[in-house]
Amino acid sequence: MSQVKLGVFKCGNIATAPLLDLLPDELADRKDLIVRSVSTGSKMDVEAVDDAIDKLFDFAPDLVLFISPNTTAPGPAKAREAFSKRRIPTVVFTDGPGKKVKEHMKEQGLGYLIILGDPLIGARKEFLDPVEMAIFNSNVIKILATTGVFRLIFQEIDKLVFSIKNGKELSLPRMVVDTTHIRDSTDFRNPYAKAKAMAAYELLKKVAEINLQGCFIEKDKEKYIPLVACAHEIVQASAKLAEEAREIEKYTDSLLRTPHGKDGRLKTKTRLMLRPEVADKTAELAE
Amino acid sequence: MSQVKLGVFKCGNIATAPLLDLLPDELADRKDLIVRSVSTGSKMDVEAVDDAIDKLFDFAPDLVLFISPNTTAPGPAKAREAFSKRRIPTVVFTDGPGKKVKEHMKEQGLGYLIILGDPLIGARKEFLDPVEMAIFNSNVIKILATTGVFRLIFQEIDKLVFSIKNGKELSLPRMVVDTTHIRDSTDFRNPYAKAKAMAAYELLKKVAEINLQGCFIEKDKEKYIPLVACAHEIVQASAKLAEEAREIEKYTDSLLRTPHGKDGRLKTKTRLMLRPEVADKTAELAE
Amino acid sequence: MSQVKLGVFKCGNIATAPLLDLLPDELADRKDLIVRSVSTGSKMDVEAVDDAIDKLFDFAPDLVLFISPNTTAPGPAKAREAFSKRRIPTVVFTDGPGKKVKEHMKEQGLGYLIILGDPLIGARKEFLDPVEMAIFNSNVIKILATTGVFRLIFQEIDKLVFSIKNGKELSLPRMVVDTTHIRDSTDFRNPYAKAKAMAAYELLKKVAEINLQGCFIEKDKEKYIPLVACAHEIVQASAKLAEEAREIEKYTDSLLRTPHGKDGRLKTKTRLMLRPEVADKTAELAE
Amino acid sequence: MSQVKLGVFKCGNIATAPLLDLLPDELADRKDLIVRSVSTGSKMDVEAVDDAIDKLFDFAPDLVLFISPNTTAPGPAKAREAFSKRRIPTVVFTDGPGKKVKEHMKEQGLGYLIILGDPLIGARKEFLDPVEMAIFNSNVIKILATTGVFRLIFQEIDKLVFSIKNGKELSLPRMVVDTTHIRDSTDFRNPYAKAKAMAAYELLKKVAEINLQGCFIEKDKEKYIPLVACAHEIVQASAKLAEEAREIEKYTDSLLRTPHGKDGRLKTKTRLMLRPEVADKTAELAE
Amino acid sequence: MSQVKLGVFKCGNIATAPLLDLLPDELADRKDLIVRSVSTGSKMDVEAVDDAIDKLFDFAPDLVLFISPNTTAPGPAKAREAFSKRRIPTVVFTDGPGKKVKEHMKEQGLGYLIILGDPLIGARKEFLDPVEMAIFNSNVIKILATTGVFRLIFQEIDKLVFSIKNGKELSLPRMVVDTTHIRDSTDFRNPYAKAKAMAAYELLKKVAEINLQGCFIEKDKEKYIPLVACAHEIVQASAKLAEEAREIEKYTDSLLRTPHGKDGRLKTKTRLMLRPEVADKTAELAE
Amino acid sequence: MSQVKLGVFKCGNIATAPLLDLLPDELADRKDLIVRSVSTGSKMDVEAVDDAIDKLFDFAPDLVLFISPNTTAPGPAKAREAFSKRRIPTVVFTDGPGKKVKEHMKEQGLGYLIILGDPLIGARKEFLDPVEMAIFNSNVIKILATTGVFRLIFQEIDKLVFSIKNGKELSLPRMVVDTTHIRDSTDFRNPYAKAKAMAAYELLKKVAEINLQGCFIEKDKEKYIPLVACAHEIVQASAKLAEEAREIEKYTDSLLRTPHGKDGRLKTKTRLMLRPEVADKTAELAE
């Protein structure tokens, strides 16, 4: 089987980033996929991008996933430009502010997934230490996974990998991931599980809103500390809603699981004790 | 201020990995630190290591953090050899199986943090899909953060960065991170919070034990599916214990926070509404 | 002691309404206050207002509290006009849409409290039955009580009653009740309790947003049912946050209680087993 | 369609009162019903009743719902007398002490619903402030709604409205609402949900018992404060049981919903995503 | 040191029984105490008592604890008679029905502790199997332990053992253990913890009431199954309240612990990390 | 019907002990079974055994259940010897250390059930008082009941009683009760309920491990207090997992119940409102 080389470029961090390169090959046994990532850590300045991006190109990726917060900031903007120029198929993963440059990204020939529910962290020195940062990310990761946003993400990647493997023309995804994706999905069998998942996602958007105010608008610590603390409490409440949604599906043994086969095809199952079946939706989805 | 370039090499995944390069600079504002990471995704074969490790060297790091599961496997072993040869100060972050090569790593001139509570995932195709994988990692991240293991980790990194910045001789850490680290720490003010944190960590070690059996010993799906499912239930229970521990400290407003200053020095605080103070423990710790 | 006659006019329902006439005299033992309410039930059409408002005037109230959803709708608008004409001191209690007529209400000589966290209910026949309606109201009531919004409300009423009793000039309140009121209040002793209370209130505003979409924008039941169900799940999550906030204060026996004395003066206490003290803040607040 | 005018008279407060006038028309769209309420606030003295009751008569109601605590107290007794004299069909809604005058109410020609699970509040000045009062009511409202007591109530009202609309003879309900109503109802599909609902209701009766002792029997604050605090803790525990009961039904998507149609007929449904069906049980029930 | 021989006679089961003989020597290291128990299992017929009681006398106990449900039933009555005749100091531990023979027990020269909160189990064959029985007992044990009832019990035993050891005259306890014992105790530092503990105990009394109806009054399974199921749900809710009470004390590190010293004296402590101090309250209490 | 006399000998305590003599006759109505127990309380020294064991023999039991912690300790070893000599069919119930003498017990002609999940208690005087002891036991009892271990136990006893009653040859059970018994059982209908039950049991084994270290290996109170406190937190977490497992089965009304008939045969049922059916598995199991 021919192999596709997936290059992941991370600059700065949103909660989708830490596991993005693991989602397409969760069991580390796909024969059709090679993954390489390069990251600039939490910083996202232009110098960091310049220094790091070439290393990704050195890997000669067939497909690039580029993920950063605020893709309009100078560093990420520089990176987008570079990917656009190199003409390697690239999908930009980013958060809310990305909406402002949707048209521009299309012109740049880039695909994008703008994840409205991947919120700004409460980045205030009185509040955020590495432990709080990690807990915040852990909560958002759990919510994005549980609500189905991560499934949406790796299915989009799967489609592109499938097309490349089969020499088909690529259709880069361009979407703003919002609550409607959860609503219109059939992943949840129980409608209350779905409602809770939607609720969890809506709360993440609320967190983005509050942290924006807490980090950039309020200047007085008496005002911004309660705000960012409040935002992180909402994340925790959202994580509980997401857990509840998942538990509901477990209670009737209808939890959907979609592991990747060794050949990269997505399998699907619900009853825990049964084997996953190849439901070649990947091919279908790639049409 | 002179800058230290930190190179992070990830091959395969344990739960400490996804955020490892973010822990030392959680607010992305340290003037004394540059971070670059290279990763092979979820795979950890020798070819992947060979292909990726040079890119890290291209960054000319002053200090390397090398993280992988089972450091005795061929890929990670190859990587350790390479770091050992290059004589760049390197700390190996890995899970339980690393205990078997402690002496060898010392001979290789490598430091190490063997995190017993960073357990093997329930890697069975009937159970693990990308969503389950992400949730597992999110839970373990939360536990390792909350119990203080992540604080231990970034403090060890901080000490090395401090020594490099100040031209001091490096003393690479060599430790097996176990429940005793939580017990002997003063991070928790409330002894029951500490007991719950210790309990959470002990549960992670139990998960490692069960998943080992579920992934490598049992061959019949009727036997291994319940085992890995059981292990992931324990992770969830452990995460709840960890959350409880943190809530206790919040209830008396005594939660410890230790953000990094822009100059890289660790600050410390407990009362939420107060500012963090520079407690130059970094220097002290580096002695 | 002279007595003040408080007239409450309710037309339609928001969650502040059902208990509004009980808040100022929770023990039913105030000597200085008489309360009479007239309500049109859940409907708020012009005919209902016309029919019912005269009965309130028949009571010859010294002060009127007029509460309804969307004060710009024809019925409530008609009522405001009537109160404005009669020149009885009147405070309008209403929800978010009231912001659009703030200036107009001022011109009408009316006071107002616009409670952004008193959200529209998920009024869809596939979802809302009397039981769901009651549960929604019960949750919002709990949240508004716990977060301190109800305390803000009855303190404003107390001030007016005090002024009338003492022949002072009335200064009608005109405020938009938002999260900042919780943030700037000193009711919570623990900053994390306050953060959770703020979070609870923010969630109510989110509910208002979603139910607006679910009730008025989406036309397809496949779309609006999940939305209103999701909104009510958020209310439930918000109620849990509010309960947590209150429990925190109980855990350190610092929960604030402010009962009314028989003479109408507010008393205050925290330690459960101690008596409330007269803290004549009412007079003070009325200045 | 002919319209029925429903007059609601509230004097003092029990938890069924605040939403009583909203239950029959939860969506505010019934064409066959007009609702008007008059209330004396939290007080229930004879003067208040005298002053307020005439305003209700001014509305010329076809049917009166009269709700108060302890219907044997002078104020409520006066009101019952007035309703009895006027010969307007009247149903008395009240709490436990009402059992003592069941026979008398029958002689007065009044219907009654004596709700044993609508307990006395912990009315002690060291404990009860407006916030505690509101939380208590919110919890009891939730429990009475969730356990099906509110459904019982509005179905009884529906039957009377139906009979009036159709010129049938009225059969006023006379019942003591106890746990048996929940036990014998078919509203819960899951027997454990029903058991939890029954448990919740039994706890409310226990609360009534304890608050009676705390409010009227114990004279020493060292004795009565813990009692009323204990009673309110039980209410909170009861609310959690009620919530659990409802969640169980949601977990299998079998939660019963019975919205009113615009023509006043009760509709019924269980699967969340389906439409309610007209199950003309109202007519049937009215036989 | 002289040793006291404690004989425990169990016939039938209430939740205080299974651990009664363990409470006085929880660490199995008291030098001053020997314990022997004889039990007739779950049955409590006269034959069983006759057969078993002699074995207890064979142990020649200095003090007898006799525990059974309903001490007025023939078997337990027979046993009381036997203990009375033998003139060995005996304390009867039993549940609510014991109140009817308080005077008689006094005349028999027996002490007694009638524990109102040790409720009848839901003994219906459609509901109670050994697993449900064990869970019920586990919950009641937890509640009686947490609320302080078990501490009351072993302190009463301690006093008697102390008196015997020191040749003092015995004063047999005669008390009906009710919520007032929790209210008047100083074991809980936090008044809300105490309120929750009282609530938990009150719920147990409610369980006794409901199970009485479910086991002996209702004859139709459609009626009694929901009742006993409801009672066991209340026990579970009560156990949660008790756990909350204990957690509150842990949150401020003020949980009282009173281990027995090797010499039998009660020690006392609150801060977890400190040693217990000998607070010779035993001697004092025995006065 | 012929009756079997079951003698239960308890020396020291493990959590299976307190209810062991109640499990075979939970409703106290079996016609075929007589139970007598003798216990030495919490102590298990040789003298206690010598003194007490004869009283059990005096009952002339047909079958003996002998339960103690660490069966290799001198007291329990003495007791085993005595039972072996007397040639009364005897089953030893004990905890983990029993594994060391499995062969020896077989040679002694004794049956055994070694329950790995019946853990050592945190027996440190700074931590364990009678209340903590009781709570620990209550939690372990709940877990062993809920996970099905108690069902395994009474079914083994049932088989022996059946064989004795019917004059069949006895086949004494010899098993080490581990998580595999839960995994291979069909008691749980929902696979996630089973996974949670397995998780709960695994945690108990972890508790045994930690308490061993806390009680016998660590000598410094700074070290052992946190360990035993941590172990008891794990027990609490385990109990919650067990409760969740049971709730899952309740949510779909599939909870298994297996009461004993009056004739000793096991009945079985799942739907709560239905009667248990005689499923003469006892006979079958005894083959």
Short mmCIF file of N, CA, C and O in Angstrom, two decimals, chain D residues 133-204:
data_model
loop_
_atom_site.label_atom_id
_atom_site.label_comp_id
_atom_site.label_asym_id
_atom_site.label_seq_id
_atom_site.Cartn_x
_atom_site.Cartn_y
_atom_site.Cartn_z
N MET D 133 -35.32 31.43 51.44
CA MET D 133 -36.74 31.22 51.13
C MET D 133 -36.91 30.85 49.65
O MET D 133 -37.63 29.90 49.30
N ALA D 134 -36.24 31.57 48.79
CA ALA D 134 -36.39 31.32 47.35
C ALA D 134 -35.81 29.95 46.98
O ALA D 134 -36.40 29.22 46.17
N ILE D 135 -34.69 29.59 47.58
CA ILE D 135 -34.07 28.30 47.26
C ILE D 135 -34.96 27.16 47.72
O ILE D 135 -35.15 26.17 47.02
N PHE D 136 -35.52 27.31 48.91
CA PHE D 136 -36.46 26.30 49.41
C PHE D 136 -37.62 26.12 48.44
O PHE D 136 -37.96 25.00 48.04
N ASN D 137 -38.23 27.22 48.05
CA ASN D 137 -39.34 27.12 47.11
C ASN D 137 -38.92 26.52 45.78
O ASN D 137 -39.64 25.71 45.19
N SER D 138 -37.73 26.90 45.32
CA SER D 138 -37.27 26.37 44.03
C SER D 138 -37.12 24.85 44.12
O SER D 138 -37.49 24.12 43.21
N ASN D 139 -36.58 24.36 45.23
CA ASN D 139 -36.42 22.92 45.37
C ASN D 139 -37.77 22.21 45.44
O ASN D 139 -37.98 21.19 44.78
N VAL D 140 -38.68 22.74 46.23
CA VAL D 140 -39.97 22.07 46.35
C VAL D 140 -40.73 22.11 45.02
O VAL D 140 -41.36 21.12 44.62
N ILE D 141 -40.65 23.23 44.34
CA ILE D 141 -41.28 23.31 43.01
C ILE D 141 -40.74 22.22 42.10
O ILE D 141 -41.49 21.51 41.44
N LYS D 142 -39.42 22.09 42.09
CA LYS D 142 -38.83 21.06 41.23
C LYS D 142 -39.33 19.67 41.59
O LYS D 142 -39.65 18.86 40.72
N ILE D 143 -39.42 19.41 42.86
CA ILE D 143 -39.83 18.07 43.30
C ILE D 143 -41.30 17.82 42.96
O ILE D 143 -41.66 16.77 42.43
N LEU D 144 -42.14 18.79 43.24
CA LEU D 144 -43.57 18.61 42.95
C LEU D 144 -43.80 18.48 41.45
O LEU D 144 -44.67 17.72 41.00
N ALA D 145 -43.02 19.19 40.67
CA ALA D 145 -43.14 19.07 39.22
C ALA D 145 -42.68 17.69 38.76
O ALA D 145 -43.39 16.97 38.06
N THR D 146 -41.50 17.32 39.20
CA THR D 146 -40.89 16.09 38.69
C THR D 146 -41.62 14.83 39.11
O THR D 146 -41.70 13.87 38.35
N THR D 147 -42.14 14.84 40.32
CA THR D 147 -42.80 13.63 40.81
C THR D 147 -44.18 13.43 40.21
O THR D 147 -44.80 12.39 40.40
N GLY D 148 -44.69 14.44 39.52
CA GLY D 148 -45.99 14.29 38.89
C GLY D 148 -47.12 14.97 39.64
O GLY D 148 -48.27 14.94 39.19
N VAL D 149 -46.82 15.59 40.76
CA VAL D 149 -47.87 16.24 41.53
C VAL D 149 -48.45 17.43 40.76
O VAL D 149 -49.66 17.63 40.73
N PHE D 150 -47.59 18.18 40.11
CA PHE D 150 -48.09 19.31 39.32
C PHE D 150 -48.95 18.81 38.16
O PHE D 150 -49.93 19.44 37.79
N ARG D 151 -48.58 17.67 37.59
CA ARG D 151 -49.41 17.13 36.50
C ARG D 151 -50.79 16.76 37.03
O ARG D 151 -51.80 17.06 36.39
N LEU D 152 -50.81 16.15 38.17
CA LEU D 152 -52.09 15.83 38.81
C LEU D 152 -52.91 17.11 38.98
O LEU D 152 -54.11 17.16 38.66
N ILE D 153 -52.27 18.14 39.44
CA ILE D 153 -52.96 19.41 39.70
C ILE D 153 -53.54 20.00 38.42
O ILE D 153 -54.72 20.35 38.36
N PHE D 154 -52.71 20.11 37.37
CA PHE D 154 -53.27 20.79 36.20
C PHE D 154 -54.28 19.92 35.47
O PHE D 154 -55.17 20.42 34.79
N GLN D 155 -54.16 18.61 35.64
CA GLN D 155 -55.19 17.76 35.04
C GLN D 155 -56.53 17.95 35.74
O GLN D 155 -57.58 17.92 35.10
N GLU D 156 -56.50 18.12 37.03
CA GLU D 156 -57.75 18.40 37.74
C GLU D 156 -58.35 19.73 37.29
O GLU D 156 -59.56 19.85 37.09
N ILE D 157 -57.50 20.72 37.12
CA ILE D 157 -57.99 22.02 36.63
C ILE D 157 -58.53 21.87 35.21
O ILE D 157 -59.61 22.38 34.87
N ASP D 158 -57.77 21.14 34.38
CA ASP D 158 -58.20 20.92 32.99
C ASP D 158 -59.60 20.31 32.93
O ASP D 158 -60.42 20.70 32.10
N LYS D 159 -59.83 19.35 33.80
CA LYS D 159 -61.14 18.70 33.78
C LYS D 159 -62.26 19.69 34.08
O LYS D 159 -63.31 19.69 33.43
N LEU D 160 -62.01 20.56 35.06
CA LEU D 160 -63.04 21.54 35.42
C LEU D 160 -63.26 22.53 34.28
O LEU D 160 -64.41 22.87 33.94
N VAL D 161 -62.16 22.99 33.70
CA VAL D 161 -62.28 23.93 32.59
C VAL D 161 -63.06 23.29 31.45
O VAL D 161 -63.95 23.90 30.85
N PHE D 162 -62.73 22.03 31.17
CA PHE D 162 -63.43 21.30 30.10
C PHE D 162 -64.93 21.23 30.37
O PHE D 162 -65.76 21.48 29.48
N SER D 163 -65.26 20.90 31.61
CA SER D 163 -66.68 20.78 31.95
C SER D 163 -67.39 22.11 31.81
O SER D 163 -68.51 22.19 31.27
N ILE D 164 -66.77 23.18 32.25
CA ILE D 164 -67.40 24.50 32.14
C ILE D 164 -67.60 24.86 30.68
O ILE D 164 -68.69 25.28 30.27
N LYS D 165 -66.53 24.66 29.88
CA LYS D 165 -66.61 24.97 28.46
C LYS D 165 -67.75 24.23 27.77
O LYS D 165 -68.39 24.73 26.86
N ASN D 166 -67.96 23.00 28.21
CA ASN D 166 -68.94 22.15 27.56
C ASN D 166 -70.26 22.10 28.31
O ASN D 166 -71.10 21.25 28.03
N GLY D 167 -70.42 22.97 29.25
CA GLY D 167 -71.68 23.05 29.96
C GLY D 167 -72.03 21.79 30.74
O GLY D 167 -73.20 21.49 30.96
N LYS D 168 -71.00 21.05 31.10
CA LYS D 168 -71.26 19.85 31.90
C LYS D 168 -71.30 20.20 33.38
O LYS D 168 -70.77 21.24 33.81
N GLU D 169 -71.85 19.30 34.14
CA GLU D 169 -71.88 19.52 35.57
C GLU D 169 -70.47 19.38 36.13
O GLU D 169 -69.71 18.51 35.70
N LEU D 170 -70.17 20.23 37.08
CA LEU D 170 -68.83 20.20 37.65
C LEU D 170 -68.73 19.17 38.78
O LEU D 170 -69.61 19.10 39.63
N SER D 171 -67.66 18.43 38.75
CA SER D 171 -67.40 17.53 39.87
C SER D 171 -66.10 17.99 40.52
O SER D 171 -65.01 17.70 40.02
N LEU D 172 -66.22 18.74 41.59
CA LEU D 172 -65.01 19.32 42.20
C LEU D 172 -64.14 18.23 42.83
O LEU D 172 -64.66 17.35 43.51
N PRO D 173 -62.84 18.32 42.59
CA PRO D 173 -61.96 17.29 43.15
C PRO D 173 -61.83 17.47 44.66
O PRO D 173 -61.81 18.59 45.17
N ARG D 174 -61.76 16.36 45.36
CA ARG D 174 -61.51 16.41 46.80
C ARG D 174 -60.51 15.31 47.10
O ARG D 174 -60.87 14.14 47.20
N MET D 175 -59.23 15.68 47.22
CA MET D 175 -58.24 14.63 47.45
C MET D 175 -57.07 15.11 48.29
O MET D 175 -56.74 16.29 48.31
N VAL D 176 -56.53 14.15 49.00
CA VAL D 176 -55.31 14.39 49.76
C VAL D 176 -54.18 13.78 48.95
O VAL D 176 -54.14 12.58 48.75
N VAL D 177 -53.29 14.64 48.43
CA VAL D 177 -52.25 14.15 47.52
C VAL D 177 -51.10 13.56 48.31
O VAL D 177 -50.39 14.26 49.03
N ASP D 178 -50.96 12.24 48.18
CA ASP D 178 -49.93 11.55 48.93
C ASP D 178 -49.09 10.68 47.98
O ASP D 178 -49.35 10.65 46.78
N THR D 179 -48.13 9.98 48.54
CA THR D 179 -47.21 9.17 47.75
C THR D 179 -47.93 8.14 46.91
O THR D 179 -47.43 7.73 45.85
N THR D 180 -49.08 7.72 47.35
CA THR D 180 -49.84 6.73 46.58
C THR D 180 -50.18 7.25 45.18
O THR D 180 -50.28 6.46 44.25
N HIS D 181 -50.37 8.56 45.03
CA HIS D 181 -50.67 9.09 43.70
C HIS D 181 -49.52 8.86 42.75
O HIS D 181 -49.72 8.63 41.56
N ILE D 182 -48.31 8.98 43.27
CA ILE D 182 -47.14 8.72 42.42
C ILE D 182 -47.05 7.22 42.14
O ILE D 182 -46.82 6.81 41.01
N ARG D 183 -47.26 6.45 43.17
CA ARG D 183 -47.16 4.99 43.01
C ARG D 183 -48.15 4.46 41.98
O ARG D 183 -47.81 3.59 41.18
N ASP D 184 -49.36 4.99 42.00
CA ASP D 184 -50.40 4.44 41.13
C ASP D 184 -50.44 5.09 39.76
O ASP D 184 -51.24 4.69 38.91
N SER D 185 -49.59 6.07 39.55
CA SER D 185 -49.59 6.74 38.26
C SER D 185 -48.75 5.93 37.27
O SER D 185 -47.92 5.12 37.64
N THR D 186 -49.02 6.15 35.99
CA THR D 186 -48.23 5.45 34.96
C THR D 186 -47.26 6.40 34.28
O THR D 186 -46.73 6.10 33.22
N ASP D 187 -47.04 7.55 34.89
CA ASP D 187 -46.18 8.54 34.25
C ASP D 187 -44.74 8.07 34.11
O ASP D 187 -44.07 8.36 33.12
N PHE D 188 -44.24 7.38 35.11
CA PHE D 188 -42.86 6.89 35.01
C PHE D 188 -42.86 5.53 34.33
O PHE D 188 -43.62 4.64 34.70
N ARG D 189 -42.02 5.37 33.34
CA ARG D 189 -41.92 4.09 32.67
C ARG D 189 -41.01 3.14 33.45
O ARG D 189 -41.18 1.95 33.43
N ASN D 190 -40.00 3.69 34.11
CA ASN D 190 -39.02 2.88 34.81
C ASN D 190 -39.40 2.80 36.29
O ASN D 190 -39.61 3.83 36.94
N PRO D 191 -39.48 1.59 36.84
CA PRO D 191 -39.95 1.46 38.23
C PRO D 191 -38.99 2.05 39.25
O PRO D 191 -39.41 2.44 40.34
N TYR D 192 -37.71 2.12 38.92
CA TYR D 192 -36.76 2.73 39.85
C TYR D 192 -36.91 4.26 39.82
O TYR D 192 -36.70 4.93 40.82
N ALA D 193 -37.23 4.79 38.65
CA ALA D 193 -37.51 6.22 38.57
C ALA D 193 -38.71 6.54 39.46
O ALA D 193 -38.70 7.52 40.23
N LYS D 194 -39.72 5.70 39.38
CA LYS D 194 -40.90 5.89 40.22
C LYS D 194 -40.53 5.79 41.71
O LYS D 194 -40.97 6.61 42.52
N ALA D 195 -39.72 4.81 42.05
CA ALA D 195 -39.32 4.64 43.45
C ALA D 195 -38.56 5.87 43.95
O ALA D 195 -38.74 6.32 45.09
N LYS D 196 -37.72 6.43 43.09
CA LYS D 196 -36.98 7.63 43.50
C LYS D 196 -37.94 8.82 43.65
O LYS D 196 -37.77 9.66 44.54
N ALA D 197 -38.90 8.91 42.75
CA ALA D 197 -39.88 10.00 42.85
C ALA D 197 -40.68 9.87 44.14
O ALA D 197 -40.93 10.86 44.85
N MET D 198 -41.09 8.65 44.45
CA MET D 198 -41.82 8.43 45.70
C MET D 198 -40.95 8.80 46.91
O MET D 198 -41.41 9.43 47.87
N ALA D 199 -39.70 8.41 46.83
CA ALA D 199 -38.76 8.76 47.91
C ALA D 199 -38.68 10.27 48.08
O ALA D 199 -38.71 10.80 49.19
N ALA D 200 -38.58 10.98 46.95
CA ALA D 200 -38.49 12.44 47.00
C ALA D 200 -39.72 13.02 47.70
O ALA D 200 -39.62 13.93 48.53
N TYR D 201 -40.88 12.49 47.36
CA TYR D 201 -42.11 13.01 47.95
C TYR D 201 -42.19 12.70 49.43
O TYR D 201 -42.57 13.55 50.25
N GLU D 202 -41.80 11.48 49.82
CA GLU D 202 -41.80 11.12 51.24
C GLU D 202 -40.89 12.07 52.03
O GLU D 202 -41.19 12.44 53.16
N LEU D 203 -39.77 12.44 51.43
CA LEU D 203 -38.86 13.35 52.13
C LEU D 203 -39.52 14.70 52.39
O LEU D 203 -39.29 15.33 53.42
N LEU D 204 -40.35 15.13 51.44
CA LEU D 204 -41.03 16.40 51.65
C LEU D 204 -41.96 16.34 52.86
O LEU D 204 -42.08 17.30 53.62
#
